Amino acid sequence: MRQSQLFTKTRKEAPHDEISKNARLLIRAGFVHKELAGVYAYLPLGLMVIEKIKQIVREEMNVVGGQEIAMAAIQRKELWEMTDRWDDTNVDVWFKSTLKNGTEIGLGWSHEEPITDMMKNFVSSYRDLPIFVYQFQTKFRNELRAKSGIMRGREFLMKDMYSYTIDEAQHQKFYDSTIQAYLKIFRRVGLGDDTFVTFASGGAFTQFSHEFQTISDAGEDSIYIHKEKNIAINKEVMSDTVLADLGVTIDELVEVKTAEVGNIFNFGTIKSTQLDFKYINEAGEKIPVFLGSYGIGITRLMGVIVERFSDEKGIMWPKSIAPFHVHLVSLCSDVTDIKKADNIYQKMLDKGIEVLYDDRADRIEVLYDDRADLRPGEKFADSDLIGIPKRIIVSPKTLAQDSVEVKMRNGNNIEMVTLKNISYK
Ligand code: ATP
Ligand code: MG
């Protein structure tokens, strides 16, 4: 993509009311637009990152046998009444509305109830199970505080998966494979070393749950960890019994701030009983279906990644989810040099390289007088802010030596590489 065609521009300042580091950087670099507190729009570069994260998650959900669907955001009140989750005293994040005919509806903050109810249409016998379904969907939650940028949205993207199994044993097998799939996802997006599985209390509606907590100063949770023994305990459930069970003392553990990037729940048969979702087993008996629920906050994950991989100059995307792999920055201004830079760009496109081409100086002279003299320093500052992993600089100086300069975003080393030897990777 040519940067001259990108409608977003970088900004020196973030909005004054935006205090979180992730949102400040993402807004300044042109990845997101703030609509209101906790509500963000995703711009071309931001959407590219979201799509990359989604694709990694999708691949791993498919590996464990998930089938992708898309439920509706508008939900029926009756279903949530059957499970006692409609009342605002039980669920305090509902956005509710009323149809013209007076019917009350809710905007989905989660989807266990409608998906489980829908499944009644497709499951009658044990032969129809297990079923694993997932979706990427905008969730609506009327969060009390939204001060963590895209890490806590009032409208945010979640991957939610639901498992329907015949019994606890079948459920447990899938639950365990999902833990592994989640850990793989967090490794693939660059957070492997910082993410821990913790046991958590499931709250009133579930039997138990596990959380995936990533070390982050911007997080709202706390866990105790023991890196060598690979132990992580949620602060909420910490007790002498838990310590004894794990065979550690409190002095051996370190407390760290974390953000919950994923969460998996075992609902057992509670919800299917409430919603009357049953199947006929081999003995011909009607039995409630076993339910599990598995979330990953896609936009929160993006925020955590920005918090983790950034410096005073801007973002430093891990390659696996960067909007582009290469930022080709041209400092050329005369026609012959521009043609050479264009050639390098074209060659990269031919080789299938994901490249953002900062071609601005030449075109901008013609199109916008006020931007005619974009200095190299400004281009580099933009490039640092946007955070593409590899920068290739082509300038009159490098071309005089039939070369380009190559610099990684997370390093200081600048390497001269001849045009013949450019690695198109
Ligand atoms: P939290 O304790 O942070 O409010 P939660 O327990 O309400 O999270 P779940 O209902 O389990 O979260 O949602 C699944 C995942 O969705 C979470 O693990 C988190 O990554 C993400 N998530 C939850 N709330 C938000 C939000 N307001 N904005 C962005 N992501 C969120
Ligand atoms: Mg919550």
Coordinates of C-alpha atoms and ligand atoms in Angstrom, one line a residue:
M1 CA 0.0 0.0 0.0
R2 CA 1.2 3.5 -0.8
Q3 CA 1.2 5.7 2.2
S4 CA 0.2 8.7 0.1
Q5 CA -3.2 6.9 -0.4
L6 CA -3.8 6.2 3.2
F7 CA -6.4 8.7 4.4
T8 CA -5.2 8.5 8.0
K9 CA -2.4 10.8 9.2
T10 CA -0.2 10.6 12.2
R11 CA -0.7 13.1 15.0
K12 CA 1.7 14.6 17.4
E13 CA -0.8 14.8 20.2
A14 CA -3.5 12.4 21.4
P15 CA -6.8 13.7 22.7
H16 CA -6.4 15.2 26.2
D17 CA -9.1 13.1 27.8
E18 CA -7.4 9.9 26.6
I19 CA -5.1 8.7 29.4
S20 CA -4.2 5.1 28.5
K21 CA -1.0 4.4 26.7
N22 CA -2.5 1.9 24.2
A23 CA -5.2 4.3 23.0
R24 CA -2.9 7.3 22.9
L25 CA -0.4 5.5 20.7
L26 CA -3.1 3.9 18.5
I27 CA -4.9 7.2 17.9
R28 CA -1.6 9.1 17.2
A29 CA -0.5 6.5 14.7
G30 CA -3.9 6.5 13.0
F31 CA -5.0 2.9 13.9
V32 CA -8.1 3.9 15.9
H33 CA -10.5 6.8 16.3
K34 CA -12.1 7.6 19.6
E35 CA -15.8 8.0 19.4
L36 CA -16.4 8.4 23.1
A37 CA -14.9 6.8 26.3
G38 CA -14.8 3.1 25.7
V39 CA -16.0 3.3 22.1
Y40 CA -13.5 3.2 19.3
A41 CA -13.6 3.0 15.5
Y42 CA -10.9 0.9 13.7
L43 CA -9.2 2.6 10.8
P44 CA -7.4 0.8 7.9
L45 CA -4.1 0.0 9.8
G46 CA -6.0 -0.9 13.0
L47 CA -8.4 -3.2 11.1
M48 CA -5.4 -5.0 9.5
V49 CA -4.0 -5.8 13.0
I50 CA -7.5 -6.9 14.2
E51 CA -7.8 -9.2 11.1
K52 CA -4.4 -10.7 11.7
I53 CA -5.2 -11.5 15.4
K54 CA -8.6 -12.9 14.3
Q55 CA -6.9 -15.1 11.7
I56 CA -4.5 -16.6 14.3
V57 CA -7.4 -17.2 16.7
R58 CA -9.5 -18.7 13.9
E59 CA -6.8 -21.1 12.9
E60 CA -6.4 -22.4 16.5
M61 CA -10.1 -22.7 17.1
N62 CA -10.5 -24.7 13.9
V63 CA -7.7 -27.0 15.0
V64 CA -9.7 -28.0 18.1
G65 CA -12.8 -28.5 16.0
G66 CA -14.6 -25.2 16.2
Q67 CA -17.1 -24.2 13.5
E68 CA -17.4 -20.5 12.9
I69 CA -20.8 -18.8 13.1
A70 CA -22.2 -15.2 13.6
M71 CA -25.0 -14.7 16.1
A72 CA -27.2 -11.6 16.3
A73 CA -26.3 -8.7 18.6
I74 CA -30.0 -8.2 19.5
Q75 CA -31.2 -10.7 22.0
R76 CA -34.5 -11.8 23.6
K77 CA -35.3 -11.0 27.1
E78 CA -37.1 -14.3 27.9
L79 CA -34.0 -16.4 27.4
W80 CA -32.0 -14.4 29.9
E81 CA -34.9 -14.4 32.3
M82 CA -34.8 -18.2 32.2
T83 CA -31.2 -18.2 33.5
D84 CA -31.8 -15.3 35.8
R85 CA -29.3 -13.0 34.0
W86 CA -31.7 -10.4 32.7
D87 CA -32.1 -8.4 35.9
D88 CA -29.6 -5.5 36.2
T89 CA -28.9 -6.6 39.8
N90 CA -27.4 -9.8 38.5
V91 CA -25.8 -8.5 35.3
D92 CA -24.8 -4.9 35.7
V93 CA -23.5 -4.2 32.1
W94 CA -26.6 -4.6 30.0
F95 CA -27.5 -2.2 27.3
K96 CA -31.3 -2.6 26.9
S97 CA -33.7 -1.2 24.4
T98 CA -37.4 -1.5 23.4
L99 CA -38.9 -2.3 20.0
K100 CA -41.7 -0.1 18.6
N101 CA -44.2 -2.7 19.7
G102 CA -43.0 -2.5 23.3
T103 CA -40.9 -5.7 23.4
E104 CA -37.8 -5.3 25.5
I105 CA -34.5 -6.5 23.9
G106 CA -30.9 -6.5 25.0
L107 CA -27.7 -5.9 23.2
G108 CA -25.4 -9.0 23.5
W109 CA -22.8 -8.7 26.3
S110 CA -22.3 -12.5 26.0
H111 CA -24.0 -15.3 24.0
E112 CA -24.5 -18.5 26.1
E113 CA -28.3 -18.1 26.2
P114 CA -29.1 -17.5 22.6
I115 CA -26.6 -20.0 21.2
T116 CA -27.7 -22.7 23.7
D117 CA -31.4 -22.0 22.8
M118 CA -30.6 -22.1 19.1
M119 CA -28.8 -25.5 19.5
K120 CA -32.1 -27.1 20.5
N121 CA -32.9 -27.0 16.8
F122 CA -30.0 -29.2 15.9
V123 CA -29.4 -31.6 18.8
S124 CA -31.7 -34.5 19.8
S125 CA -29.5 -37.5 20.4
Y126 CA -26.0 -38.2 21.7
R127 CA -25.0 -38.8 18.1
D128 CA -25.4 -35.1 17.4
L129 CA -22.7 -34.2 20.0
P130 CA -20.2 -32.9 20.7
I131 CA -20.6 -29.5 19.0
F132 CA -18.0 -26.7 19.2
V133 CA -19.0 -23.3 17.8
Y134 CA -17.3 -19.9 17.9
Q135 CA -17.8 -16.4 16.6
F136 CA -16.1 -13.0 16.5
Q137 CA -18.6 -10.5 17.6
T138 CA -19.0 -7.0 18.9
K139 CA -20.1 -7.2 22.5
F140 CA -21.9 -4.4 24.2
R141 CA -21.2 -3.8 27.9
N142 CA -22.2 -0.7 29.9
E143 CA -18.9 -0.7 31.9
L144 CA -18.8 1.6 34.8
R145 CA -15.3 2.8 34.1
A146 CA -13.6 2.8 30.7
K147 CA -10.2 4.3 31.3
S148 CA -8.0 1.6 29.8
G149 CA -8.3 2.6 26.2
I150 CA -9.2 -0.3 23.9
M151 CA -8.5 -2.8 26.8
R152 CA -11.9 -2.0 28.3
G153 CA -14.5 -1.0 25.8
R154 CA -18.2 -0.4 26.1
E155 CA -18.3 -1.9 22.6
F156 CA -15.5 -4.4 21.9
L157 CA -14.6 -7.4 19.8
M158 CA -14.6 -10.8 21.4
K159 CA -14.0 -14.3 20.2
D160 CA -16.4 -16.5 22.0
M161 CA -16.6 -20.3 21.7
Y162 CA -19.2 -22.7 23.2
S163 CA -18.9 -26.4 23.7
Y164 CA -21.8 -28.8 23.9
T165 CA -20.8 -32.2 25.1
I166 CA -22.5 -35.3 26.4
D167 CA -20.8 -35.4 29.8
E168 CA -18.1 -34.2 32.0
A169 CA -15.4 -36.5 30.6
Q170 CA -16.1 -35.3 27.0
H171 CA -16.2 -31.8 28.2
Q172 CA -12.9 -32.0 30.1
K173 CA -11.1 -33.3 27.0
F174 CA -12.2 -30.4 25.0
Y175 CA -11.6 -27.9 27.9
D176 CA -8.0 -29.1 28.2
S177 CA -7.4 -28.9 24.4
T178 CA -8.7 -25.3 24.5
I179 CA -6.3 -24.4 27.2
Q180 CA -3.5 -25.6 24.9
A181 CA -5.0 -23.7 21.9
Y182 CA -5.2 -20.5 23.9
L183 CA -1.6 -20.8 25.1
K184 CA -0.6 -21.3 21.4
I185 CA -2.6 -18.2 20.4
F186 CA -0.9 -16.1 23.0
R187 CA 2.5 -17.4 22.0
R188 CA 1.8 -16.7 18.3
V189 CA 0.9 -13.0 19.0
G190 CA 4.1 -12.6 21.0
L191 CA 2.8 -12.8 24.6
G192 CA 3.9 -16.3 25.3
D193 CA 6.4 -15.5 28.0
D194 CA 4.0 -13.0 29.8
T195 CA 0.8 -15.0 29.8
F196 CA -0.3 -17.3 32.7
V197 CA -3.2 -19.7 33.2
T198 CA -4.8 -19.1 36.5
F199 CA -7.6 -20.8 38.4
A200 CA -10.4 -18.4 39.2
S201 CA -13.6 -18.5 41.0
G202 CA -16.4 -18.9 38.5
G203 CA -18.9 -16.6 40.3
A204 CA -22.5 -17.4 40.9
F205 CA -23.2 -18.8 37.4
T206 CA -20.5 -21.3 36.8
Q207 CA -18.8 -24.1 38.6
F208 CA -15.2 -23.0 38.0
S209 CA -13.1 -21.2 35.5
H210 CA -9.6 -20.5 34.3
E211 CA -8.3 -17.1 33.3
F212 CA -5.4 -16.2 30.9
Q213 CA -3.6 -13.3 32.5
T214 CA -0.9 -11.3 30.7
I215 CA 1.6 -9.2 32.7
S216 CA 0.7 -5.6 32.0
D217 CA 1.0 -2.4 34.1
A218 CA -2.2 -1.3 32.4
G219 CA -4.1 -4.4 33.6
E220 CA -6.7 -4.3 36.3
D221 CA -6.0 -7.7 37.9
S222 CA -3.2 -9.0 40.1
I223 CA -1.7 -12.5 40.2
Y224 CA 1.0 -14.2 42.1
I225 CA 3.6 -16.1 40.0
H226 CA 6.4 -18.5 40.4
K227 CA 8.1 -18.6 37.0
E228 CA 10.4 -21.6 37.5
K229 CA 7.6 -23.8 38.9
N230 CA 5.2 -22.3 36.4
I231 CA 2.6 -21.5 39.1
A232 CA 0.2 -18.6 38.8
I233 CA -2.5 -17.8 41.3
N234 CA -5.2 -15.3 41.0
K235 CA -5.2 -12.8 43.8
E236 CA -9.0 -13.2 44.2
V237 CA -8.7 -16.9 45.1
M238 CA -5.4 -16.8 47.0
S239 CA -5.6 -18.6 50.4
D240 CA -3.5 -20.8 52.7
T241 CA -5.3 -23.9 51.2
V242 CA -4.4 -22.9 47.7
L243 CA -0.8 -22.4 48.6
A244 CA -0.7 -25.7 50.5
D245 CA -2.3 -27.5 47.5
L246 CA 0.4 -26.1 45.2
G247 CA 3.2 -26.7 47.6
V248 CA 4.5 -23.1 47.7
T249 CA 4.8 -20.4 50.3
I250 CA 3.7 -16.8 49.8
D251 CA 7.3 -15.7 50.1
E252 CA 8.3 -17.6 47.0
L253 CA 5.7 -15.8 44.9
V254 CA 5.9 -12.5 43.1
E255 CA 2.8 -10.3 42.7
V256 CA 2.4 -8.8 39.2
K257 CA -0.2 -6.6 37.6
T258 CA -2.0 -8.4 34.8
A259 CA -4.7 -8.0 32.2
E260 CA -7.2 -10.8 31.6
V261 CA -6.9 -11.7 27.9
G262 CA -9.0 -14.8 28.0
N263 CA -11.4 -16.7 30.1
I264 CA -12.8 -20.2 30.0
F265 CA -15.8 -21.4 32.0
N266 CA -17.4 -24.7 32.8
F267 CA -21.1 -24.2 33.1
G268 CA -21.8 -27.9 33.6
T269 CA -25.5 -28.7 33.1
I270 CA -26.8 -25.6 34.9
K271 CA -27.6 -23.5 31.9
S272 CA -29.0 -26.4 29.7
T273 CA -31.2 -27.3 32.6
Q274 CA -32.5 -23.8 32.9
L275 CA -33.0 -23.5 29.1
D276 CA -34.3 -27.1 28.8
F277 CA -31.6 -28.2 26.3
K278 CA -31.6 -32.0 26.6
Y279 CA -30.5 -34.9 24.4
I280 CA -31.3 -38.6 24.4
N281 CA -28.4 -40.8 25.6
E282 CA -27.6 -44.4 24.5
A283 CA -29.9 -45.7 27.2
G284 CA -32.8 -43.6 25.8
E285 CA -32.8 -41.2 28.8
K286 CA -33.3 -37.4 28.4
I287 CA -30.2 -35.7 29.8
P288 CA -29.1 -32.0 30.0
V289 CA -26.2 -31.1 27.7
F290 CA -22.9 -30.2 29.2
L291 CA -21.8 -26.6 28.4
G292 CA -18.5 -24.8 28.3
S293 CA -17.8 -21.2 27.3
Y294 CA -14.4 -19.8 26.1
G295 CA -13.7 -16.1 25.5
I296 CA -10.8 -14.1 24.2
G297 CA -10.9 -10.3 24.1
I298 CA -9.6 -9.5 20.6
T299 CA -9.5 -5.8 21.0
R300 CA -8.2 -6.1 24.6
L301 CA -5.4 -8.3 23.3
M302 CA -4.5 -5.7 20.7
G303 CA -4.3 -3.1 23.5
V304 CA -2.2 -5.4 25.7
I305 CA 0.2 -5.9 22.8
V306 CA 0.6 -2.2 22.3
E307 CA 1.3 -1.7 26.0
R308 CA 3.9 -4.5 25.9
F309 CA 5.6 -3.7 22.6
S310 CA 6.1 0.1 22.5
D311 CA 8.7 2.7 23.5
E312 CA 8.8 6.4 23.8
K313 CA 8.7 6.7 20.0
G314 CA 5.8 4.5 19.3
I315 CA 4.5 1.0 18.7
M316 CA 6.7 -2.1 17.9
W317 CA 4.4 -4.7 16.4
P318 CA 5.4 -8.3 16.6
K319 CA 5.7 -9.5 13.0
S320 CA 2.8 -12.0 13.3
I321 CA 0.2 -9.3 13.8
A322 CA 1.9 -6.2 12.3
P323 CA -0.2 -4.4 9.7
F324 CA 2.7 -4.7 7.2
H325 CA 6.0 -6.5 7.5
V326 CA 8.1 -3.9 5.8
H327 CA 8.0 -0.1 5.8
L328 CA 9.7 1.1 2.6
V329 CA 10.6 4.7 3.3
S330 CA 11.6 6.8 0.3
L331 CA 13.5 10.0 0.7
C332 CA 13.9 10.5 -3.0
S333 CA 12.9 13.7 -4.8
D334 CA 14.2 13.5 -8.3
V335 CA 12.4 11.6 -11.0
T336 CA 15.2 9.0 -11.6
D337 CA 15.5 8.1 -8.0
I338 CA 11.7 8.0 -7.4
K339 CA 11.5 5.5 -10.3
K340 CA 14.1 3.4 -8.7
A341 CA 12.2 3.5 -5.4
D342 CA 9.0 2.6 -7.2
N343 CA 10.8 -0.3 -8.7
I344 CA 11.8 -1.7 -5.4
Y345 CA 8.2 -1.3 -4.2
Q346 CA 6.9 -3.1 -7.2
K347 CA 9.4 -6.0 -6.8
M348 CA 8.3 -6.4 -3.2
L349 CA 4.6 -6.5 -4.2
D350 CA 5.5 -9.1 -6.9
K351 CA 7.2 -11.2 -4.2
G352 CA 4.1 -11.0 -2.0
I353 CA 5.8 -8.9 0.7
E354 CA 3.3 -7.0 2.9
V355 CA 4.8 -3.5 2.4
L356 CA 3.7 0.0 3.3
Y357 CA 5.5 2.4 0.9
D358 CA 6.1 5.9 2.2
D359 CA 6.1 7.5 -1.2
R360 CA 4.8 10.8 0.1
A361 CA 7.4 13.5 -0.8
D362 CA 7.1 13.2 -4.6
R363 CA 3.3 13.0 -4.9
I364 CA 2.7 15.4 -2.0
E365 CA 4.7 18.1 -3.7
V366 CA 2.1 18.0 -6.5
L367 CA -1.0 17.4 -4.4
Y368 CA -0.5 19.3 -1.2
D369 CA 1.8 22.3 -1.1
D370 CA 1.7 22.4 2.7
R371 CA 3.2 18.9 2.9
A372 CA 5.8 19.4 0.2
D373 CA 8.8 19.3 2.5
L374 CA 8.2 16.3 4.6
R375 CA 11.6 16.0 6.2
P376 CA 13.4 12.6 6.6
G377 CA 13.1 13.1 10.4
E378 CA 9.4 13.4 10.1
K379 CA 9.1 10.3 8.0
F380 CA 11.2 8.3 10.4
A381 CA 9.2 9.6 13.4
D382 CA 6.0 8.5 11.6
S383 CA 7.6 5.1 10.9
D384 CA 8.7 4.7 14.5
L385 CA 5.2 5.6 15.7
I386 CA 3.4 3.2 13.3
G387 CA 5.8 0.4 14.3
I388 CA 6.2 -1.8 11.3
P389 CA 9.0 -4.4 12.3
K390 CA 11.4 -3.8 9.4
R391 CA 12.3 -0.4 7.8
I392 CA 13.9 -0.2 4.4
I393 CA 15.2 3.3 3.5
V394 CA 15.8 4.3 -0.1
S395 CA 17.4 7.7 -0.6
P396 CA 19.7 9.5 -3.1
K397 CA 22.5 8.7 -0.8
T398 CA 21.8 4.9 -0.7
L399 CA 21.0 4.8 -4.4
A400 CA 24.3 6.4 -5.2
Q401 CA 25.8 3.1 -3.9
D402 CA 23.1 0.9 -5.5
S403 CA 21.9 0.2 -2.0
V404 CA 19.2 0.6 0.6
E405 CA 19.4 0.9 4.4
V406 CA 17.7 -1.7 6.6
K407 CA 16.8 -1.1 10.2
M408 CA 14.6 -3.1 12.5
R409 CA 12.0 -1.2 14.6
N410 CA 13.3 -2.8 17.8
G411 CA 17.0 -2.3 17.1
N412 CA 19.5 0.5 16.5
N413 CA 21.6 -1.2 13.9
I414 CA 21.4 0.2 10.4
E415 CA 22.7 -2.1 7.7
M416 CA 23.6 -1.1 4.1
V417 CA 22.3 -3.7 1.7
T418 CA 22.9 -3.7 -2.1
L419 CA 19.8 -3.7 -4.3
K420 CA 20.9 -7.1 -5.6
N421 CA 21.0 -8.5 -2.1
I422 CA 17.7 -7.2 -0.6
S423 CA 16.0 -10.0 1.1
Y424 CA 12.4 -9.9 0.0
K425 CA 11.1 -11.4 3.2
Ligands
ATP1 P1 -13.2 -8.3 33.2 O1 -13.0 -9.0 34.5 O2 -11.9 -7.7 32.7 O3 -14.3 -7.4 33.2 P2 -14.8 -10.4 32.3 O4 -14.6 -11.5 33.3 O5 -16.1 -9.6 32.4 O6 -13.6 -9.5 32.2 P3 -15.6 -12.3 30.1 O7 -17.0 -12.0 30.3 O8 -15.1 -13.6 30.5 O9 -14.7 -11.1 30.8 O10 -15.2 -12.0 28.6 C1 -14.2 -12.7 27.9 C2 -13.0 -11.9 27.6 O11 -13.4 -10.7 26.9 C3 -12.2 -11.4 28.7 O12 -11.3 -12.4 29.1 C4 -11.5 -10.2 28.2 O13 -10.4 -10.5 27.5 C5 -12.5 -9.6 27.2 N1 -13.3 -8.5 27.8 C6 -14.2 -8.5 28.8 N2 -14.7 -7.3 29.0 C7 -14.1 -6.5 28.1 C8 -14.3 -5.1 27.8 N3 -15.1 -4.3 28.5 N4 -13.5 -4.6 26.8 C9 -12.6 -5.4 26.1 N5 -12.5 -6.7 26.3 C10 -13.2 -7.2 27.3
MG2 MG -16.4 -7.7 33.1

